[in-house]
mmCIF file of N, CA, C and O in Angstrom:
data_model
loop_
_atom_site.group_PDB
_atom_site.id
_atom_site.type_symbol
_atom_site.label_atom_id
_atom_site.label_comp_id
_atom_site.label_asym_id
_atom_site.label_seq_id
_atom_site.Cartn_x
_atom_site.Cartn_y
_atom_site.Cartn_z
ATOM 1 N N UNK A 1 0.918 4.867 -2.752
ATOM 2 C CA UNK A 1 0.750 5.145 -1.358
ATOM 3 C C UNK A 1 1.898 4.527 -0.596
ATOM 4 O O UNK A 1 2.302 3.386 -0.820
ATOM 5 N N UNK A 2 2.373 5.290 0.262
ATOM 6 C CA UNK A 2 3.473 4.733 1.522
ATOM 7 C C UNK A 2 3.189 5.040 2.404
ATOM 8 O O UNK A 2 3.264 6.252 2.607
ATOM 9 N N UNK A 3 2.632 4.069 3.600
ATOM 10 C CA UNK A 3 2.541 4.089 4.965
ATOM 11 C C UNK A 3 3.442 3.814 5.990
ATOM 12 O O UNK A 3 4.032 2.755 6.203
ATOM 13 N N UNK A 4 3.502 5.001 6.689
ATOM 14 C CA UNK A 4 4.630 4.718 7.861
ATOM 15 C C UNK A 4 4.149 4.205 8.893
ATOM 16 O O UNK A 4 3.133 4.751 9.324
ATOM 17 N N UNK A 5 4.565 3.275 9.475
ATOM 18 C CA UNK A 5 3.968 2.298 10.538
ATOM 19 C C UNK A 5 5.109 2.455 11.239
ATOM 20 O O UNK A 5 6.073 1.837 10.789
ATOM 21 N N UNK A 6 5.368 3.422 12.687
ATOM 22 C CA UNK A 6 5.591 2.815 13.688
ATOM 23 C C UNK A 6 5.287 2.607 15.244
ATOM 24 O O UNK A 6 4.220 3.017 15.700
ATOM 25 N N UNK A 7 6.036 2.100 15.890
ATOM 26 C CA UNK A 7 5.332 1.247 17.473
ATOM 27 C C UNK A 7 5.956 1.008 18.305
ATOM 28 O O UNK A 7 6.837 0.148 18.324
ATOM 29 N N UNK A 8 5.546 1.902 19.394
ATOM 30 C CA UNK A 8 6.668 1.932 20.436
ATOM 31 C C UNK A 8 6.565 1.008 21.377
ATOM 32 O O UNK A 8 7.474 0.797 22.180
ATOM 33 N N UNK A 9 5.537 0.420 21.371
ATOM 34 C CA UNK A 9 5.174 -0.646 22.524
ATOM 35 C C UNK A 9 5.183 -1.756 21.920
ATOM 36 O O UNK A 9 5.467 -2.650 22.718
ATOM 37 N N UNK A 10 4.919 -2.329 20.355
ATOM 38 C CA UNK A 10 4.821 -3.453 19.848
ATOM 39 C C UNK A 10 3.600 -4.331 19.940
ATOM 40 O O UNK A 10 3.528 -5.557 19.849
ATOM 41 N N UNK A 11 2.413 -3.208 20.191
ATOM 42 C CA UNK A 11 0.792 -3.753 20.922
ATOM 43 C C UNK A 11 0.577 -3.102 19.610
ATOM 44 O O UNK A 11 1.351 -2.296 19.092
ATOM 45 N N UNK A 12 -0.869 -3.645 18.974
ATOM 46 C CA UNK A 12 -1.755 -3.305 18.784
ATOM 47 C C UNK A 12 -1.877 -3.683 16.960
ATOM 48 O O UNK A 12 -0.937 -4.401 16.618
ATOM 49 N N UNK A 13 -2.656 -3.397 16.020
ATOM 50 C CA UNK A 13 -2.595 -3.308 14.700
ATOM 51 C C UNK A 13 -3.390 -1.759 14.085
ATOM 52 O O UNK A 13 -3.987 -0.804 14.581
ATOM 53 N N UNK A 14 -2.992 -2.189 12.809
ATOM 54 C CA UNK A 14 -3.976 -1.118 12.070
ATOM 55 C C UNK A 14 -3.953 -1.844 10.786
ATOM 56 O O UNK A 14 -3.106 -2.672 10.452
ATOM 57 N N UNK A 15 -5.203 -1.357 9.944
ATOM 58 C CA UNK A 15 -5.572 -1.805 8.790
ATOM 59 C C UNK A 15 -5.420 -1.096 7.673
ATOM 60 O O UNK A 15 -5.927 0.025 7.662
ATOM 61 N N UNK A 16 -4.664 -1.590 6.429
ATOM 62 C CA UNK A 16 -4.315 -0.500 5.701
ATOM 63 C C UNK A 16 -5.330 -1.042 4.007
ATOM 64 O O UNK A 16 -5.392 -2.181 3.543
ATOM 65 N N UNK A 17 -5.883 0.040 3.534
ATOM 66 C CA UNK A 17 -6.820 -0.762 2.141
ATOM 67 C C UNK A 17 -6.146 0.218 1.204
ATOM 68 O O UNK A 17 -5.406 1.059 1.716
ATOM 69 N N UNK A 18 -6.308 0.209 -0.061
ATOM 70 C CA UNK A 18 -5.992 0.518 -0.908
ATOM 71 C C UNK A 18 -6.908 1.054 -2.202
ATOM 72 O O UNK A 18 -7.469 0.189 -2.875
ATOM 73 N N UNK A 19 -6.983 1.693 -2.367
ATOM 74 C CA UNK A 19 -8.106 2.650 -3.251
ATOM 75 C C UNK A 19 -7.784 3.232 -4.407
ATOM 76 O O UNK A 19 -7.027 4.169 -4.155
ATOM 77 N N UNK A 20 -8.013 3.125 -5.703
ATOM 78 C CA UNK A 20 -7.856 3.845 -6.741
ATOM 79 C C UNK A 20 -8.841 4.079 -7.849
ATOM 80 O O UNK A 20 -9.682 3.360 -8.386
ATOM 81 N N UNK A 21 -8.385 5.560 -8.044
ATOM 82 C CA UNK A 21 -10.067 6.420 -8.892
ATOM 83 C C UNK A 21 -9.208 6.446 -10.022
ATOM 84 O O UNK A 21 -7.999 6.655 -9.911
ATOM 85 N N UNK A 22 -9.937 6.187 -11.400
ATOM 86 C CA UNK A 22 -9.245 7.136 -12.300
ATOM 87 C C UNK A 22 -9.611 8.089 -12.680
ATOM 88 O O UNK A 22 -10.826 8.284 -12.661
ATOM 89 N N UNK A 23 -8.343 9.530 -13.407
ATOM 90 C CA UNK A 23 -8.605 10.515 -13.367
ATOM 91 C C UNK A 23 -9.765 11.269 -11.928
ATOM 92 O O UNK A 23 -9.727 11.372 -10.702
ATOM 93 N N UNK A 24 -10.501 11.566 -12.833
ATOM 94 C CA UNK A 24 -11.188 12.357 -11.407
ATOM 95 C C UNK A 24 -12.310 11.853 -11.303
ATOM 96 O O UNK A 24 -13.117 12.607 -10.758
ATOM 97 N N UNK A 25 -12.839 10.532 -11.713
ATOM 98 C CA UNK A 25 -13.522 9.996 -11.238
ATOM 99 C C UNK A 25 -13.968 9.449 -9.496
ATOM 100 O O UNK A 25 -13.048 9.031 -8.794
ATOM 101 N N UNK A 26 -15.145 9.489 -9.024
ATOM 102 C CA UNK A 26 -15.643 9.448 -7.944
ATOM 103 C C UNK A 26 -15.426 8.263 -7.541
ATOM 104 O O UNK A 26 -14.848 8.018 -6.482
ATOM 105 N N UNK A 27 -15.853 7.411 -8.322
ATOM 106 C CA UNK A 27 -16.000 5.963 -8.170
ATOM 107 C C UNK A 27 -15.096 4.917 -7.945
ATOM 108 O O UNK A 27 -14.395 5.495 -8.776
ATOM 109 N N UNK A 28 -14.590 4.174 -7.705
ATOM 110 C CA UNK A 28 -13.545 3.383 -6.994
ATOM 111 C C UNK A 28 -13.387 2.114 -8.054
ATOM 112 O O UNK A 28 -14.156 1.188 -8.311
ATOM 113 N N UNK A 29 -11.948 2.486 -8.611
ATOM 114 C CA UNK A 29 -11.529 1.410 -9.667
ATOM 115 C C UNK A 29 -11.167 0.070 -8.913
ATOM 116 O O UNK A 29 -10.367 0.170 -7.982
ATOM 117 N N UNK A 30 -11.664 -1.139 -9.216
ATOM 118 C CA UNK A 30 -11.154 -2.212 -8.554
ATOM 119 C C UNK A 30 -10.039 -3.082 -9.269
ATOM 120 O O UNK A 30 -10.342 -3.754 -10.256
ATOM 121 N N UNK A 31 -8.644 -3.067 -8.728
ATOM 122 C CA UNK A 31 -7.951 -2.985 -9.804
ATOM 123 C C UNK A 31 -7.882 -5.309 -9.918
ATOM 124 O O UNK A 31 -8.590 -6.191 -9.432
ATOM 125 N N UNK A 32 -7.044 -5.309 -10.522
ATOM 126 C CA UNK A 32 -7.181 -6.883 -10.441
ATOM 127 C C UNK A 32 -6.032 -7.256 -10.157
ATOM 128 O O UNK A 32 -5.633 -8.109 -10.949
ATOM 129 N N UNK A 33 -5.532 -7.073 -9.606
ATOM 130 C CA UNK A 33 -4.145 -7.102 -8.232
ATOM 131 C C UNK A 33 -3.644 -6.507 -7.401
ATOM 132 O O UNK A 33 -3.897 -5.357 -7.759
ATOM 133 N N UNK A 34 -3.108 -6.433 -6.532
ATOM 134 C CA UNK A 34 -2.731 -5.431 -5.481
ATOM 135 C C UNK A 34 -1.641 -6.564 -4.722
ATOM 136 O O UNK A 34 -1.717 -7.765 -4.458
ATOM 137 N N UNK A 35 -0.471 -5.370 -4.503
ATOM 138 C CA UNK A 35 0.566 -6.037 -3.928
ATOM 139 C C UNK A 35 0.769 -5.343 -2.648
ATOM 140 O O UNK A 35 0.285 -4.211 -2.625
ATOM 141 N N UNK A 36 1.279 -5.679 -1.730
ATOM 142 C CA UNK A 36 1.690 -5.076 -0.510
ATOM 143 C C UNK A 36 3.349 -5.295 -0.142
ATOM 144 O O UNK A 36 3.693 -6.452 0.099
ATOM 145 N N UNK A 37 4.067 -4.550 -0.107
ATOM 146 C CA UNK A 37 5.125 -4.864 0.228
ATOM 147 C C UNK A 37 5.999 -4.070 2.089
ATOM 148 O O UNK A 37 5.794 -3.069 2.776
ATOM 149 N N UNK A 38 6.909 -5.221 2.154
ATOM 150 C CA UNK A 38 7.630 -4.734 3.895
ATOM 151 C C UNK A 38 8.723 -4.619 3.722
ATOM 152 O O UNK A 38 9.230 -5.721 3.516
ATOM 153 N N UNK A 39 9.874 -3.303 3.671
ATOM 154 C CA UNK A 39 10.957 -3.632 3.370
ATOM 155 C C UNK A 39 11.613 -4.394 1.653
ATOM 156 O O UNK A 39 12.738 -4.599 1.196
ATOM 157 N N UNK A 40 10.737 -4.529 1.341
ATOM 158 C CA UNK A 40 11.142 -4.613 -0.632
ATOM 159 C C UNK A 40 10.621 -5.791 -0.347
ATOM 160 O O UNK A 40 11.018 -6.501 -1.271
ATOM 161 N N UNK A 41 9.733 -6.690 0.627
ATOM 162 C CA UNK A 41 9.488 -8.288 0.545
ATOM 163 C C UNK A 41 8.004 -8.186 0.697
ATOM 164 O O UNK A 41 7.371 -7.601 1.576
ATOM 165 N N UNK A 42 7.654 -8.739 -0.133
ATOM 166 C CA UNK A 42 6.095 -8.896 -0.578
ATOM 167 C C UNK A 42 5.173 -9.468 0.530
ATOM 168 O O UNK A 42 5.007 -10.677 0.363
ATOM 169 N N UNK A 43 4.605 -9.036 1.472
ATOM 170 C CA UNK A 43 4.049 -9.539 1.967
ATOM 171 C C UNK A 43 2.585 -9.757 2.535
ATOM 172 O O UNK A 43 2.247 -10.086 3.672
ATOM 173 N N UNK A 44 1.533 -9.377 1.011
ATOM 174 C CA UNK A 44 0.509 -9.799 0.549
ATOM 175 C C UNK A 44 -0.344 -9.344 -0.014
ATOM 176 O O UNK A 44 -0.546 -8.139 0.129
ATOM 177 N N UNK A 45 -1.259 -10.191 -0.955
ATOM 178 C CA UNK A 45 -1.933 -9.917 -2.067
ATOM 179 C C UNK A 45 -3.273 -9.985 -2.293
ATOM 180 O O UNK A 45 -4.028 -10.807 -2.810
ATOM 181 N N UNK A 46 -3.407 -8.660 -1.652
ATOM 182 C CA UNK A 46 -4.924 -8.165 -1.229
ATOM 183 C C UNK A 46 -5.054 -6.496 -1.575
ATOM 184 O O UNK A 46 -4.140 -5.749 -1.923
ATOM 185 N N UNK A 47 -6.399 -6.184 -1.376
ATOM 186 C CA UNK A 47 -6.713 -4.677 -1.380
ATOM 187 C C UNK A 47 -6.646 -4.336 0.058
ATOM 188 O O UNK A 47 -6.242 -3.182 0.194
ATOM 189 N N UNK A 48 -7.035 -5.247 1.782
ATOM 190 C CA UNK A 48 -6.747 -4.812 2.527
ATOM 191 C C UNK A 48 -5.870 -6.084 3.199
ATOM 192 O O UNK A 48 -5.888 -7.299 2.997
ATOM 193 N N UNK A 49 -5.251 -5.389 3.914
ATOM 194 C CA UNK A 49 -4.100 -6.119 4.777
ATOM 195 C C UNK A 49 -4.559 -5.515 6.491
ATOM 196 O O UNK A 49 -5.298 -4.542 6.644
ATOM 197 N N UNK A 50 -4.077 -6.150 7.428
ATOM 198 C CA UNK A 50 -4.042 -5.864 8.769
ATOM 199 C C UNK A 50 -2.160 -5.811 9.224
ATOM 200 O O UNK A 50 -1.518 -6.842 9.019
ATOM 201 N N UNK A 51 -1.645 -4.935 9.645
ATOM 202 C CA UNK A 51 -0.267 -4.961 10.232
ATOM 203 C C UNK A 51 -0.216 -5.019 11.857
ATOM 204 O O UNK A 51 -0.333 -4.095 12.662
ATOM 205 N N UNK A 52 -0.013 -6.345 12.063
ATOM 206 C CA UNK A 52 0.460 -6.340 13.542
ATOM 207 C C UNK A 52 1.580 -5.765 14.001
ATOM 208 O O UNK A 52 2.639 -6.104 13.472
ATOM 209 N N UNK A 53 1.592 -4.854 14.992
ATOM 210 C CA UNK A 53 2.598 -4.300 15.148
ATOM 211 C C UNK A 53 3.863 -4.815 15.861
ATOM 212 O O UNK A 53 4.842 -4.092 16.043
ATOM 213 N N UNK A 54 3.789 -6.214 16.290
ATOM 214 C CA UNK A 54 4.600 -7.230 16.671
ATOM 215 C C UNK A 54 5.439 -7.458 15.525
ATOM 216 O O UNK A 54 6.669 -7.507 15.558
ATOM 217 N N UNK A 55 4.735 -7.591 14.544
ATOM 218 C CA UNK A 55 5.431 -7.483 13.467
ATOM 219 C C UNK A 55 6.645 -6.755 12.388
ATOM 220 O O UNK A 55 7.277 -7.182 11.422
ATOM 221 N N UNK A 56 6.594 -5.564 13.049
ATOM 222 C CA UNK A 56 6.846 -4.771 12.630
ATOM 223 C C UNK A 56 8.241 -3.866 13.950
ATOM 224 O O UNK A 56 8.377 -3.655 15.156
ATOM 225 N N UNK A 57 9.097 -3.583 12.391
ATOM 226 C CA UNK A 57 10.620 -2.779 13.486
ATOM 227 C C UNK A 57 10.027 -1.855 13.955
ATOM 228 O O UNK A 57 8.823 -1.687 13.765
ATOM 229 N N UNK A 58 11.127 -0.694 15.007
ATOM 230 C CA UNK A 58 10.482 0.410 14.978
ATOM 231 C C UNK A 58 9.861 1.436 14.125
ATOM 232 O O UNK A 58 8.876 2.124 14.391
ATOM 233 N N UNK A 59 10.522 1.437 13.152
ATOM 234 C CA UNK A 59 10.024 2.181 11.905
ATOM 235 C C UNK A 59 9.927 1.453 10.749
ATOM 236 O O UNK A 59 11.101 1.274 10.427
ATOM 237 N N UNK A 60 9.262 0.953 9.975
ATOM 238 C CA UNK A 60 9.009 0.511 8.313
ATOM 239 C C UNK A 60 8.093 1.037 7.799
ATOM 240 O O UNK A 60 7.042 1.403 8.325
ATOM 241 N N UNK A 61 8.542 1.146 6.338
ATOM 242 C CA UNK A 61 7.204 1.649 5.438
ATOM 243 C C UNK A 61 6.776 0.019 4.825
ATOM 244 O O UNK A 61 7.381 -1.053 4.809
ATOM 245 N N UNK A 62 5.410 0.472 4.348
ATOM 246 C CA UNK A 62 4.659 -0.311 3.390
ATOM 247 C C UNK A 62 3.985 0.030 2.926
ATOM 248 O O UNK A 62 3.067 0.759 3.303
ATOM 249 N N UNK A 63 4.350 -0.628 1.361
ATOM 250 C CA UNK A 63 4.219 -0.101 -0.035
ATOM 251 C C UNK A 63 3.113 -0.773 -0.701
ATOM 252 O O UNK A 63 2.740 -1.770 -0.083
ATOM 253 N N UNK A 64 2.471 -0.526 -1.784
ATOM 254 C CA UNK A 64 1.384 -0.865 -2.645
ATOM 255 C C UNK A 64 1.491 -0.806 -3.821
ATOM 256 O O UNK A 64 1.534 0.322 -4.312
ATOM 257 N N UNK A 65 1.582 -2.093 -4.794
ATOM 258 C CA UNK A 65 1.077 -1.789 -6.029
ATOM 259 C C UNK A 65 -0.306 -2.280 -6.536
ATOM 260 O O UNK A 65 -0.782 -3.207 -5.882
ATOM 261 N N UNK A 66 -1.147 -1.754 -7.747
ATOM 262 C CA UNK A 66 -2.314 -1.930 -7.678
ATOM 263 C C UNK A 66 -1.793 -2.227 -9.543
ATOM 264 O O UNK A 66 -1.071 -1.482 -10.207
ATOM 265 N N UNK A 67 -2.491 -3.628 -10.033
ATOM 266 C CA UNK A 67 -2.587 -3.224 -11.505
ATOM 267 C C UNK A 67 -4.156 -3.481 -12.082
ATOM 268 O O UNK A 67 -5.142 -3.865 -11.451
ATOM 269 N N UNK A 68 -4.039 -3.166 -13.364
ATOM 270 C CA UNK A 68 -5.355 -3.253 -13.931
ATOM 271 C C UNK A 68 -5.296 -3.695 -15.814
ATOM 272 O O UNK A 68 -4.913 -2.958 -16.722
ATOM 273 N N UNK A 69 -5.594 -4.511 -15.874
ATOM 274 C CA UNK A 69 -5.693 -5.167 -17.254
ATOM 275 C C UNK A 69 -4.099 -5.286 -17.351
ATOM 276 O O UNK A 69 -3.602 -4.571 -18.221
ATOM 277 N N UNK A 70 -3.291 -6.005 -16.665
ATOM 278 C CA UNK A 70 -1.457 -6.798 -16.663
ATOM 279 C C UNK A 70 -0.730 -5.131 -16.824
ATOM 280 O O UNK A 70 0.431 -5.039 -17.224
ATOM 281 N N UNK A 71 -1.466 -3.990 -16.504
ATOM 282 C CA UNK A 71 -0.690 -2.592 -16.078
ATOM 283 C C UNK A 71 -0.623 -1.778 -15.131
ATOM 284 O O UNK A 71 -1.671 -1.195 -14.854
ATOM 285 N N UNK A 72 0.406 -1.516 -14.458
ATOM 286 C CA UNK A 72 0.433 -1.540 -12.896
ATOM 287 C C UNK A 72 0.101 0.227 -13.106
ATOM 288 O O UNK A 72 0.830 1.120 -13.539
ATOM 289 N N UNK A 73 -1.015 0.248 -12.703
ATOM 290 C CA UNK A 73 -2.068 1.800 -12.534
ATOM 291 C C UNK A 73 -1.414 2.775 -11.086
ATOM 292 O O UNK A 73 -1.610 3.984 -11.213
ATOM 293 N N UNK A 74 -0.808 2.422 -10.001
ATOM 294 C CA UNK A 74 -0.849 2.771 -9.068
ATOM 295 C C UNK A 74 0.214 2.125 -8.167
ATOM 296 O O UNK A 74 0.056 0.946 -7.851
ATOM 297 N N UNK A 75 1.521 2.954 -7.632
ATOM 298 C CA UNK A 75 2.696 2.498 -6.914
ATOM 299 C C UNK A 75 3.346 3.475 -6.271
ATOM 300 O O UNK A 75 3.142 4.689 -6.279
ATOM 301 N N UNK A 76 4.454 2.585 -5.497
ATOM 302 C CA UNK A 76 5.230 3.685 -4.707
ATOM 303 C C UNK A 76 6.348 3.776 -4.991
ATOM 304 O O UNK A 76 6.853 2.828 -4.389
ATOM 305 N N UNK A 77 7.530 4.543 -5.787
ATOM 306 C CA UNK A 77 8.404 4.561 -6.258
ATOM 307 C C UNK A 77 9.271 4.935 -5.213
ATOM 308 O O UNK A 77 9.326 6.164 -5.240
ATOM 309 N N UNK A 78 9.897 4.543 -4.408
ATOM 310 C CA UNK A 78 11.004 5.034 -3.710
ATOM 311 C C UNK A 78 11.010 6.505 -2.987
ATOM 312 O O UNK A 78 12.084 6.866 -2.504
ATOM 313 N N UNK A 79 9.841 7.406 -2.880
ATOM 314 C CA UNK A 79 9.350 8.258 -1.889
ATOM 315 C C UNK A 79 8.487 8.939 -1.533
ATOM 316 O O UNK A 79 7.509 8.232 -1.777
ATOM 317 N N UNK A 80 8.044 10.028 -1.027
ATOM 318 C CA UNK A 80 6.955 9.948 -0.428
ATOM 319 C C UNK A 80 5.749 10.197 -1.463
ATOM 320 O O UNK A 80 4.665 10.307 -0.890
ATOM 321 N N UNK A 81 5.706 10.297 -2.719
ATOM 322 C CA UNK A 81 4.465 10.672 -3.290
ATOM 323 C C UNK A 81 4.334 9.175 -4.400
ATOM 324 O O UNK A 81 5.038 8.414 -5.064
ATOM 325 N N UNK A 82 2.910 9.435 -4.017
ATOM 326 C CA UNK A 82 2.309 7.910 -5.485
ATOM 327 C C UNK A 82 2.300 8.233 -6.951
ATOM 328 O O UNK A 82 1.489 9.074 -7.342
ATOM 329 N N UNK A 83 2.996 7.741 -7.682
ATOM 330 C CA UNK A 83 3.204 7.369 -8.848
ATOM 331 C C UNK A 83 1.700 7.325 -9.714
ATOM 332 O O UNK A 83 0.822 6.611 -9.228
ATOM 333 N N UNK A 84 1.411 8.041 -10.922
ATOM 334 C CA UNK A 84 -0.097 7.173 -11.313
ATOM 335 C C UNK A 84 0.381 7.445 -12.558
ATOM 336 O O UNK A 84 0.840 8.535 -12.901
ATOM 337 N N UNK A 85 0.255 6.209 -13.430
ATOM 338 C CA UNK A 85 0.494 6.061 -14.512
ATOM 339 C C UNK A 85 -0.719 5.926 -15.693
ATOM 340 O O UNK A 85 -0.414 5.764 -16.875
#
């Protein structure tokens, strides 16, 4: 997943979570890490995060990796579509 976050006023947040099914399963894999990244810099290690938009340039993405048993199940490779391995 890649979320585009931007903010023209520099008010407000949004909350971003992170979700992964395998295959076509319904049910929601909980993976046993999750990374969040700003600009290639890690900035935290959760399933949900909050982005203040103070925080944030006019435009940045942020990225997600999710792993499961030390294998990263779920990422964002450098554009707009998610990776599932």
């Amino acid at each position: 997943m890649k979320t585009e976050f931007s903010s023209k006023n520099c008010t407000g947040s949004t909350t971003l979570s992170a979700h992964i099914y395998k295959g076509s399963a319904t049910t929601e894999t909980i993976a046993d890490s999750y990374e969040w990244s700003k600009d290639a810099t890690v900035v935290a290690n959760a399933q949900t995060i909050t982005v203040d938009a103070s925080g944030v340039a006019i435009r940045q993405f942020i990225i997600f990796k999710a792993t499961v048993a030390e294998k990263v199940v779920a990422s964002q490779v450098g554009d707009d579509h998610e990776q599932r391995q």
